Short mmCIF file of C-alpha atoms in Angstrom, two decimals:
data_model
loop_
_atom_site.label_atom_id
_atom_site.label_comp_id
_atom_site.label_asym_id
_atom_site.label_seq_id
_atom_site.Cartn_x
_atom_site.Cartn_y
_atom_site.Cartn_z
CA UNK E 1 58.83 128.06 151.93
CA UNK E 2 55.53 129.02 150.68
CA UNK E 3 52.57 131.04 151.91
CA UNK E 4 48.47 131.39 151.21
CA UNK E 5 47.41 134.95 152.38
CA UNK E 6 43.49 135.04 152.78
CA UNK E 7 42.44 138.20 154.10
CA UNK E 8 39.40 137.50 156.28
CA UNK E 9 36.88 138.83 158.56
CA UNK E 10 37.05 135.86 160.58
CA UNK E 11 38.85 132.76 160.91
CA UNK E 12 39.45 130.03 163.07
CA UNK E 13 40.71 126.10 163.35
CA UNK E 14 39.82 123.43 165.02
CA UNK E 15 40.85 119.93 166.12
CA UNK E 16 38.76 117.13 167.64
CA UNK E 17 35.64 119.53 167.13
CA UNK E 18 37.47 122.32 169.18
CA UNK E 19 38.69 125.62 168.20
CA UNK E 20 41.83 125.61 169.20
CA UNK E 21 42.68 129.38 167.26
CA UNK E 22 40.39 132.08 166.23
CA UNK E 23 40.92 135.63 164.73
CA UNK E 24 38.43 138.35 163.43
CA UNK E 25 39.56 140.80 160.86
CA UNK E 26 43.10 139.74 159.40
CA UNK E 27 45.01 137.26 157.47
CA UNK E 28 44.69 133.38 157.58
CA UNK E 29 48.03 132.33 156.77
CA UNK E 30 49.14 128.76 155.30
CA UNK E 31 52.46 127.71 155.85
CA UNK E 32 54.05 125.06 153.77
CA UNK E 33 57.88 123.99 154.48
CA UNK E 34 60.04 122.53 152.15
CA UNK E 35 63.02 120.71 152.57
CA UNK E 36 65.58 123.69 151.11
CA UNK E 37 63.96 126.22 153.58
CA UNK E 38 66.37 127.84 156.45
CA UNK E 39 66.10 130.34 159.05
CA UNK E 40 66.66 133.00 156.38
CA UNK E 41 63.68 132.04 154.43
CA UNK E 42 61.54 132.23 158.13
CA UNK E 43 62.79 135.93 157.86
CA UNK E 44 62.30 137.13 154.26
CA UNK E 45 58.59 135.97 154.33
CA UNK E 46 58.50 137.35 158.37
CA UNK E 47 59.03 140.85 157.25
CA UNK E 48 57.28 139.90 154.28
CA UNK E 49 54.08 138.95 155.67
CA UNK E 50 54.05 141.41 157.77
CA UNK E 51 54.48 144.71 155.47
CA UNK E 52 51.86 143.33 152.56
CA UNK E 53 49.28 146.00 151.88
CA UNK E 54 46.36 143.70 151.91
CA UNK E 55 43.63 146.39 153.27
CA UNK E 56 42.44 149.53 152.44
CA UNK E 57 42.91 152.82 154.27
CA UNK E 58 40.44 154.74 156.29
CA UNK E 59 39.20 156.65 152.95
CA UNK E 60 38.38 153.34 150.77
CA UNK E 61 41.33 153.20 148.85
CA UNK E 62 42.79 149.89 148.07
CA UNK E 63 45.99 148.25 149.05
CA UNK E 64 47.15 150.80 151.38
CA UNK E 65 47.37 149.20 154.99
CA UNK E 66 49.11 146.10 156.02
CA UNK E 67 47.78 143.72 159.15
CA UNK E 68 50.49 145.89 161.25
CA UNK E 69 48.86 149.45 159.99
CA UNK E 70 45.56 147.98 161.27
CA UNK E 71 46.38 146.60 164.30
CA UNK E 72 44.27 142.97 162.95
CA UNK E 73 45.40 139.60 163.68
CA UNK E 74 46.94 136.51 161.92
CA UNK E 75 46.22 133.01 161.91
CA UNK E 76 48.87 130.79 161.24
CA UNK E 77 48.49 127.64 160.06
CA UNK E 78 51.36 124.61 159.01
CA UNK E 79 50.43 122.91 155.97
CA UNK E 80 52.91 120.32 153.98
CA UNK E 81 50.27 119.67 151.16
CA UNK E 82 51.51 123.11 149.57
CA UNK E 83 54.49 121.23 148.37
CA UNK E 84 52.22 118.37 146.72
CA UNK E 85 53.46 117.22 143.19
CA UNK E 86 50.87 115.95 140.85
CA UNK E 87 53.09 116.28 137.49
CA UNK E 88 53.04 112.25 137.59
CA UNK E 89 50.14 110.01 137.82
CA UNK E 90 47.00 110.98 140.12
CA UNK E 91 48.75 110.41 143.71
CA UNK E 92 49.89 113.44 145.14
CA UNK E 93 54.16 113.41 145.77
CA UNK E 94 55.30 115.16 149.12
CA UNK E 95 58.76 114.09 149.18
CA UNK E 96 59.93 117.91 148.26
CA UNK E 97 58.17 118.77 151.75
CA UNK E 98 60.14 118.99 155.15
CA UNK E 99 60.13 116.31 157.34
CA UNK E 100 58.05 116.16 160.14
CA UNK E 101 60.43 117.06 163.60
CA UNK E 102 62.52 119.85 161.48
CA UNK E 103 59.59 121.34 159.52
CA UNK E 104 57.94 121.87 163.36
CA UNK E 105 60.99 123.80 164.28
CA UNK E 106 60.73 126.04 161.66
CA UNK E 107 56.64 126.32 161.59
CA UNK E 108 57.53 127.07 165.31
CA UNK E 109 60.36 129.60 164.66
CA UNK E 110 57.99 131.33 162.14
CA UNK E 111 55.36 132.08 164.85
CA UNK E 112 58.25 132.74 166.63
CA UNK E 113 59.50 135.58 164.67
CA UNK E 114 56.19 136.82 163.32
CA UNK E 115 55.27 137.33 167.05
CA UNK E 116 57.87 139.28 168.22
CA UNK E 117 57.74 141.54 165.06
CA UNK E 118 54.25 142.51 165.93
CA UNK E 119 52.54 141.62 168.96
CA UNK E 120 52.24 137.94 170.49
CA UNK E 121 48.70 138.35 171.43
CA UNK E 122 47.83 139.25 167.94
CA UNK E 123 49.23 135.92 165.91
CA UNK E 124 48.09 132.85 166.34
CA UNK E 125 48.94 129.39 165.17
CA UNK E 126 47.05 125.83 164.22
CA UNK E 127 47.95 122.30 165.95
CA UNK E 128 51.18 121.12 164.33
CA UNK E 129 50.66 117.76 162.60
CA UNK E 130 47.06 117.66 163.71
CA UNK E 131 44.17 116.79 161.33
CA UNK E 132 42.37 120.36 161.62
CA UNK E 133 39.00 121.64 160.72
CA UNK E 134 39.70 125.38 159.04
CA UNK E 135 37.22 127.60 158.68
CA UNK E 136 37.70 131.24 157.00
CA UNK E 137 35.51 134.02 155.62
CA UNK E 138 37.23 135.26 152.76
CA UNK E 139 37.49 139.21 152.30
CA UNK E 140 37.58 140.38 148.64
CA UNK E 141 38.02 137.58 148.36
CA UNK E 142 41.55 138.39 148.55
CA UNK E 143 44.15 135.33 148.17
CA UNK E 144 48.05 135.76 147.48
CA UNK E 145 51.24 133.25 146.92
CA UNK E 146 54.02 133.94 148.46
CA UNK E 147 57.36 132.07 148.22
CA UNK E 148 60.83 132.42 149.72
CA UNK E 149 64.10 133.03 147.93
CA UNK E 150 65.31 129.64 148.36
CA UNK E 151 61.36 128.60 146.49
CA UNK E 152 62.22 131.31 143.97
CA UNK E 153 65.24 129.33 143.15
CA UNK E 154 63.96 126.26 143.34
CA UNK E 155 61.00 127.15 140.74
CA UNK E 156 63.94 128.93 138.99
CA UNK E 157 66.38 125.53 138.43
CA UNK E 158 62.76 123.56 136.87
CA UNK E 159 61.89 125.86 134.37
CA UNK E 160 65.68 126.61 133.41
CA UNK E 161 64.92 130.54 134.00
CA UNK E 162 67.69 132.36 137.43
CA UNK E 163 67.35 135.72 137.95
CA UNK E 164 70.64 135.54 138.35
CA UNK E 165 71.20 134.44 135.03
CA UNK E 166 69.58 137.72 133.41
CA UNK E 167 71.34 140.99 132.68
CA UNK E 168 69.69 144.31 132.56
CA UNK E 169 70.47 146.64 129.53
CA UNK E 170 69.91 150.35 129.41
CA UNK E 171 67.94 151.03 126.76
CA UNK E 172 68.71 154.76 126.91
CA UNK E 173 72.32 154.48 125.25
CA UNK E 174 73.50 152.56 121.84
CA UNK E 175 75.33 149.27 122.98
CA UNK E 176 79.30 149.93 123.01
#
C-alpha cells in the first residue's frame, strides 16, 4: 500500500462537475492498493498517517504537529495509478494493483480505521472508481511517500536488498 501526503490549505474532489469532498487546512491523501496489501498494512499506515509531523507548532517551528495535534482534516482519495509500471515500453502496467471489488474494501476499511482513530467528521474520502476532478493547494509545498511493510518488502525482493537480510555490528567493541 502506498500513500501521497500533500499538506494543503485547501482541497477538494469532484465528480461530474460536483464536489463531492472538501477540506481546508490538512492533508490530501492518495491511496494506492496493491495486490499484497492486508488489513495489517490498512493499520501500519492508519497510525502512520495519523502521527506524521507535517505542521509546525504555534511558535513557527517546523515539523512539530501532526493533523491530530491540529485538529485539521484529511482528504482521502483511492488511486490505483500509484502502482503504474513504466520499466517496459511507454504503456503504463497496473497488473501489480488490487483489483477493483477487494481494493474498495480495503480503500473503505482505510477510511474506516482512519475515522475512528480521529474523528469521522474530520476525514473525508473521494468516489471509489469514479473519474474525479482533484483540486489541492499545496502547503510548503510539502509532499511525502509513504509505503507499507508488505511495499517495503516488495521494493525489497526487486532490488535484492531485505532488511531482514542485514545485521547490525557494534562498532564500539573489536569483533570476537
Amino acid at each position: 500500500m502506498k500513500l501521497v501526503i500533500q499538506r494543503v490549505s485547501s482541497a477538494s474532489v469532484s465528480v461530474g462537475g460536483a464536489i463531492v469532498s472538501s477540506i481546508k487546512n490538512g492533508l490530501l491523501v492518495l491511496v494506492g492498493i496493491s495486490r499484497r496489501d492486508t488489513s495489517s498494512d490498512v493499520q501500519f499506515l492508519a497510525k502512520k498517517l495519523l502521527s506524521l509531523k507535517l505542521f509546525e507548532d504555534s511558535e513557527g517551528s517546523h515539523w512539530k504537529k501532526s493533523v491530530k495535534d491540529l485538529d485539521y482534516e484529511l482528504l482521502c482519495i483511492s488511486q490505483f495509478t500509484l502502482h503504474a509500471r513504466t520499466n517496459k515500453g511507454a504503456k503504463p502496467d497496473f497488473h501489480v494493483s488490487m483489483n477493483g471489488e477487494d481494493s474498495k474494501k480495503l480503500y473503505e476499511e482505510f477510511l474506516d480505521v482512519v475515522s475512528r482513530s480521529y474523528k469521522e467528521e474530520r476525514v473525508q474520502g473521494g468516489v471509489f472508481g469514479a473519474m474525479m476532478s482533484v483540486n489541492i493547494v499545496n502547503e510548503g509545498p510539502v509532499t511525502i511517500l509513504l509505503d507499507s511493510p508488505s511495499e517495503q518488502e516488495s521494493n525489497a525482493c526487486k532490488t535484492g536488498f531485505s532488511m531482514s537480510n542485514t545485521t547490525q555490528h557494534n562498532t564500539n567493541k573489536p569483533n570476537e
